[in-house]
Amino acid sequence: MQILVTGGAGYIGSHTLIELYKAGHTAVVVDNLSNSNPESLRRVADIIGIPEIPFYRVDIRDREGLEKVFAKHKLDACIHFAGLKAVGESVEKPWEYYENNIGGTLVLVDVMRKHGCKNIIFSSSATVYGDPAEIPITESCPKGQCTNPYGWTKSMLEQMLMDIQKADPEWNVVLLRYFNPVGAHQSGRIGENPNGIPNNLMPYITQVAVGKRKELGVFGNDYPTPDGTGVRDFIHVCDLAAAHVAALKCFTNALTHSLNNTFIYNIGTGKGYSVLDMVKAFVRVNGVEVPYSIKPRRAGDIATCYCDPSKAEAEIGWKARYGIEDMVRDSWNWQRQNPEGY
Ligand code: NAD
Ligand code: UD1
């Protein structure tokens, strides 16, 4: 298939490009570079062994810009990563988040349908479950109250895409609910490149290890978990990338258009590790120090979040292959080789 990859220069998008080409697909990338560097695409092309990845610096809210891309390329499906993703920033700037994530997706979907491209894989998040009603979380767990506008954009976009599919059964909609992506490509040439102070655990750990930050703050050690720190379902970004390739099966298998061609999958390993498990594994595997101190809980955090990923295995044959040691090794390999990012 030829796939439009929105947000393809970003962290998960760049890793997914490699998996797409490995599986024999080709891609066209659209990204406004608001949170990425085109160097990622040059390195991806190098890793794949092609001269370049077709790339357009276009904002998904720019209808004319998208029209030109669709006029030039025959696109079979879209993997839609483009969006703003900083939870704290979304609380400060809700309008910007709703406008970019929801406004952008509505323009994208409209241009897609005008060009007869009605297959979409959307980057959703475990955040749509809110404080989950069950652990491990299955896809039938009810969605919950999000604690921030970023989370609501994901929850609302899921609903919008499902409604659009119901009204026009030619659409096939895949909602992938990612748990906590970490790690980097084994080459160490591409990885997560956060702007400013990292919000998420793993980039904070790697920046402490490389000497950019003094110590990690562990947000709370009084949760009802084995060691008192938060438990999450960390997943290697290359496994996550491969899940997108597996999910393309939903489009080829959907032989008859039906009202229920919305496919929802949890994408995690099914194992929960605590904040201190991650720190300890990082120190042990990489032989580096990560000083930390216990800080108060972070507002909006939940104690435990991990999934039951068996639906994805049963239906699209996808399962995580990498474990915690691969995750901490590859995160460090990227940071060590690129202390200042791209
Ligand atoms: P990222 O910021 O690295 O990638 C997103 C890309 O989208 C960036 O390259 C950015 O420049 C681009 N972009 C943003 N707004 C755009 C617009 N209006 N037009 C065109 N391009 C635009 O983030 P990521 O970690 O790779 O995440 C990819 C997707 O997965 C996002 O939708 C994110 O919300 C979702 N997600 C990420 C995580 C995570 O932990 N990283 C977890 C759950 C879901
Ligand atoms: C966060 C977002 C979630 C988003 C996900 C994507 C919140 C409440 N949730 O998930 O919406 O989809 O990122 O990346 O922000 N921690 C520390 N010290 C740190 C950073 C984190 O102890 O410096 C702890 C947190 O308290 C948490 C765990 O590490 O227990 C994981 O945190 P993080 O990486 O930010 O992910 P989530 O909070 O699970």
Short mmCIF file of N, CA and C and ligand atoms in Angstrom, two decimals, residues 6-14 30-37 58-61 80-85 100-101 104 122-126 150 154 176-181 192-193 200 240, ligand 1:
data_model
loop_
_atom_site.label_atom_id
_atom_site.label_comp_id
_atom_site.label_asym_id
_atom_site.label_seq_id
_atom_site.Cartn_x
_atom_site.Cartn_y
_atom_site.Cartn_z
N THR A 6 0.80 11.21 8.44
CA THR A 6 0.81 12.58 8.99
C THR A 6 1.63 12.55 10.28
N GLY A 7 2.42 13.59 10.50
CA GLY A 7 3.27 13.59 11.70
C GLY A 7 4.41 12.59 11.60
N GLY A 8 4.79 12.27 10.37
CA GLY A 8 5.79 11.22 10.12
C GLY A 8 7.21 11.58 10.54
N ALA A 9 7.47 12.88 10.76
CA ALA A 9 8.83 13.26 11.20
C ALA A 9 8.99 13.11 12.71
N GLY A 10 7.90 12.85 13.41
CA GLY A 10 7.94 12.77 14.88
C GLY A 10 8.45 11.43 15.38
N TYR A 11 8.35 11.28 16.69
CA TYR A 11 8.94 10.11 17.37
C TYR A 11 8.33 8.79 16.87
N ILE A 12 7.04 8.62 17.00
CA ILE A 12 6.44 7.33 16.63
C ILE A 12 6.36 7.21 15.11
N GLY A 13 6.05 8.32 14.44
CA GLY A 13 5.94 8.31 12.98
C GLY A 13 7.24 7.86 12.32
N SER A 14 8.37 8.38 12.76
CA SER A 14 9.65 8.04 12.11
C SER A 14 9.94 6.54 12.26
N VAL A 30 3.49 13.93 5.61
CA VAL A 30 3.05 15.32 5.77
C VAL A 30 3.30 15.70 7.23
N ASP A 31 4.03 16.79 7.44
CA ASP A 31 4.32 17.23 8.81
C ASP A 31 4.59 18.73 8.75
N ASN A 32 4.12 19.48 9.75
CA ASN A 32 4.42 20.92 9.76
C ASN A 32 5.69 21.23 10.56
N LEU A 33 6.34 20.18 11.07
CA LEU A 33 7.60 20.30 11.82
C LEU A 33 7.47 21.14 13.09
N SER A 34 6.25 21.26 13.62
CA SER A 34 6.08 22.06 14.84
C SER A 34 6.74 21.38 16.03
N ASN A 35 6.89 20.06 15.97
CA ASN A 35 7.54 19.36 17.10
C ASN A 35 8.53 18.32 16.59
N SER A 36 9.18 18.62 15.46
CA SER A 36 10.11 17.62 14.93
C SER A 36 11.13 18.29 14.03
N ASN A 37 12.10 17.48 13.60
CA ASN A 37 13.22 17.97 12.80
C ASN A 37 13.30 17.08 11.55
N VAL A 58 3.60 20.44 5.31
CA VAL A 58 2.22 20.93 5.20
C VAL A 58 1.55 20.74 6.56
N ASP A 59 0.74 21.70 6.92
CA ASP A 59 -0.05 21.60 8.14
C ASP A 59 -1.36 20.89 7.79
N ILE A 60 -1.80 19.96 8.60
CA ILE A 60 -3.04 19.24 8.24
C ILE A 60 -4.27 20.13 8.29
N ARG A 61 -4.14 21.33 8.86
CA ARG A 61 -5.28 22.26 8.81
C ARG A 61 -5.33 23.00 7.48
N HIS A 80 -2.42 8.39 10.95
CA HIS A 80 -2.56 9.79 11.37
C HIS A 80 -1.95 10.02 12.76
N PHE A 81 -0.68 10.47 12.74
CA PHE A 81 0.03 10.77 14.00
C PHE A 81 -0.01 12.26 14.34
N ALA A 82 -0.23 13.12 13.33
CA ALA A 82 -0.03 14.56 13.56
C ALA A 82 -0.93 15.08 14.66
N GLY A 83 -0.34 15.79 15.60
CA GLY A 83 -1.13 16.36 16.68
C GLY A 83 -0.19 16.90 17.76
N LEU A 84 -0.75 17.74 18.60
CA LEU A 84 0.01 18.25 19.75
C LEU A 84 -0.21 17.27 20.90
N LYS A 85 0.83 17.06 21.73
CA LYS A 85 0.71 15.95 22.70
C LYS A 85 1.18 16.26 24.11
N ASN A 100 -5.94 22.48 16.81
CA ASN A 100 -4.95 21.72 16.04
C ASN A 100 -5.38 20.25 15.87
N ASN A 101 -5.69 19.61 16.98
CA ASN A 101 -5.93 18.16 16.91
C ASN A 101 -7.29 17.84 16.28
N GLY A 104 -7.63 19.98 12.76
CA GLY A 104 -6.74 19.37 11.76
C GLY A 104 -7.28 18.04 11.26
N PHE A 122 -5.75 5.78 13.51
CA PHE A 122 -5.62 6.97 14.35
C PHE A 122 -4.86 6.65 15.64
N SER A 123 -3.92 7.54 15.98
CA SER A 123 -3.13 7.43 17.22
C SER A 123 -3.98 7.85 18.40
N SER A 124 -4.54 6.88 19.10
CA SER A 124 -5.24 7.24 20.32
C SER A 124 -4.35 6.88 21.51
N SER A 125 -4.92 6.90 22.69
CA SER A 125 -4.08 6.78 23.88
C SER A 125 -4.85 6.10 25.00
N ALA A 126 -4.10 5.45 25.88
CA ALA A 126 -4.69 4.85 27.08
C ALA A 126 -5.39 5.90 27.92
N TYR A 150 -5.73 17.58 26.21
CA TYR A 150 -5.09 16.65 25.28
C TYR A 150 -5.86 15.33 25.24
N LYS A 154 -8.26 13.24 22.15
CA LYS A 154 -8.19 11.84 21.71
C LYS A 154 -9.56 11.17 21.84
N LEU A 176 -5.94 2.94 17.53
CA LEU A 176 -4.91 2.26 18.33
C LEU A 176 -4.70 3.06 19.61
N ARG A 177 -4.96 2.41 20.72
CA ARG A 177 -4.78 3.07 22.02
C ARG A 177 -3.41 2.68 22.57
N TYR A 178 -2.46 3.62 22.41
CA TYR A 178 -1.10 3.34 22.84
C TYR A 178 -1.02 3.44 24.35
N PHE A 179 -0.21 2.55 24.94
CA PHE A 179 0.12 2.71 26.35
C PHE A 179 1.38 3.60 26.42
N ASN A 180 2.44 3.25 27.08
CA ASN A 180 3.54 4.23 27.24
C ASN A 180 4.74 3.91 26.35
N PRO A 181 4.83 4.56 25.18
CA PRO A 181 5.94 4.26 24.27
C PRO A 181 7.28 4.78 24.79
N GLU A 192 13.33 9.65 20.58
CA GLU A 192 12.44 10.70 21.07
C GLU A 192 13.27 11.96 21.35
N ASN A 193 12.75 13.09 20.90
CA ASN A 193 13.53 14.34 20.91
C ASN A 193 12.70 15.46 21.52
N ASN A 200 7.71 13.35 30.26
CA ASN A 200 7.54 11.90 30.41
C ASN A 200 8.76 11.28 31.09
N LEU A 240 5.51 -0.80 18.84
CA LEU A 240 4.36 0.06 18.56
C LEU A 240 4.28 0.35 17.06
P1 NAD B 1 5.56 13.86 18.05
O1 NAD B 1 5.29 15.23 18.55
O2 NAD B 1 6.97 13.40 18.05
O3 NAD B 1 4.96 13.68 16.58
C1 NAD B 1 3.82 14.37 16.15
C2 NAD B 1 4.17 15.05 14.84
O4 NAD B 1 3.04 15.75 14.35
C3 NAD B 1 5.30 16.08 14.98
O5 NAD B 1 6.30 15.78 14.02
C4 NAD B 1 4.63 17.42 14.70
O6 NAD B 1 5.51 18.32 14.06
C5 NAD B 1 3.46 17.00 13.83
N1 NAD B 1 2.29 17.91 13.86
C6 NAD B 1 1.65 18.41 14.94
N2 NAD B 1 0.61 19.17 14.56
C7 NAD B 1 0.58 19.14 13.19
C8 NAD B 1 -0.25 19.73 12.19
N3 NAD B 1 -1.26 20.53 12.52
N4 NAD B 1 0.03 19.48 10.90
C9 NAD B 1 1.05 18.68 10.54
N5 NAD B 1 1.88 18.12 11.44
C10 NAD B 1 1.65 18.33 12.74
O7 NAD B 1 4.65 12.86 18.91
P2 NAD B 1 4.66 11.26 18.96
O8 NAD B 1 5.09 10.87 20.31
O9 NAD B 1 5.34 10.71 17.78
O10 NAD B 1 3.10 10.99 18.88
C11 NAD B 1 2.43 10.70 17.67
C12 NAD B 1 0.95 10.59 17.93
O11 NAD B 1 0.73 9.57 18.91
C13 NAD B 1 0.31 11.85 18.50
O12 NAD B 1 -0.97 11.99 17.95
C14 NAD B 1 0.23 11.57 19.97
O13 NAD B 1 -0.78 12.29 20.60
C15 NAD B 1 -0.05 10.08 19.99
N6 NAD B 1 0.35 9.42 21.23
C16 NAD B 1 1.63 9.55 21.67
C17 NAD B 1 1.99 8.96 22.86
C18 NAD B 1 3.40 9.11 23.39
O14 NAD B 1 3.64 8.80 24.55
N7 NAD B 1 4.38 9.53 22.61
C19 NAD B 1 1.06 8.22 23.60
C20 NAD B 1 -0.24 8.10 23.10
C21 NAD B 1 -0.58 8.71 21.89
#
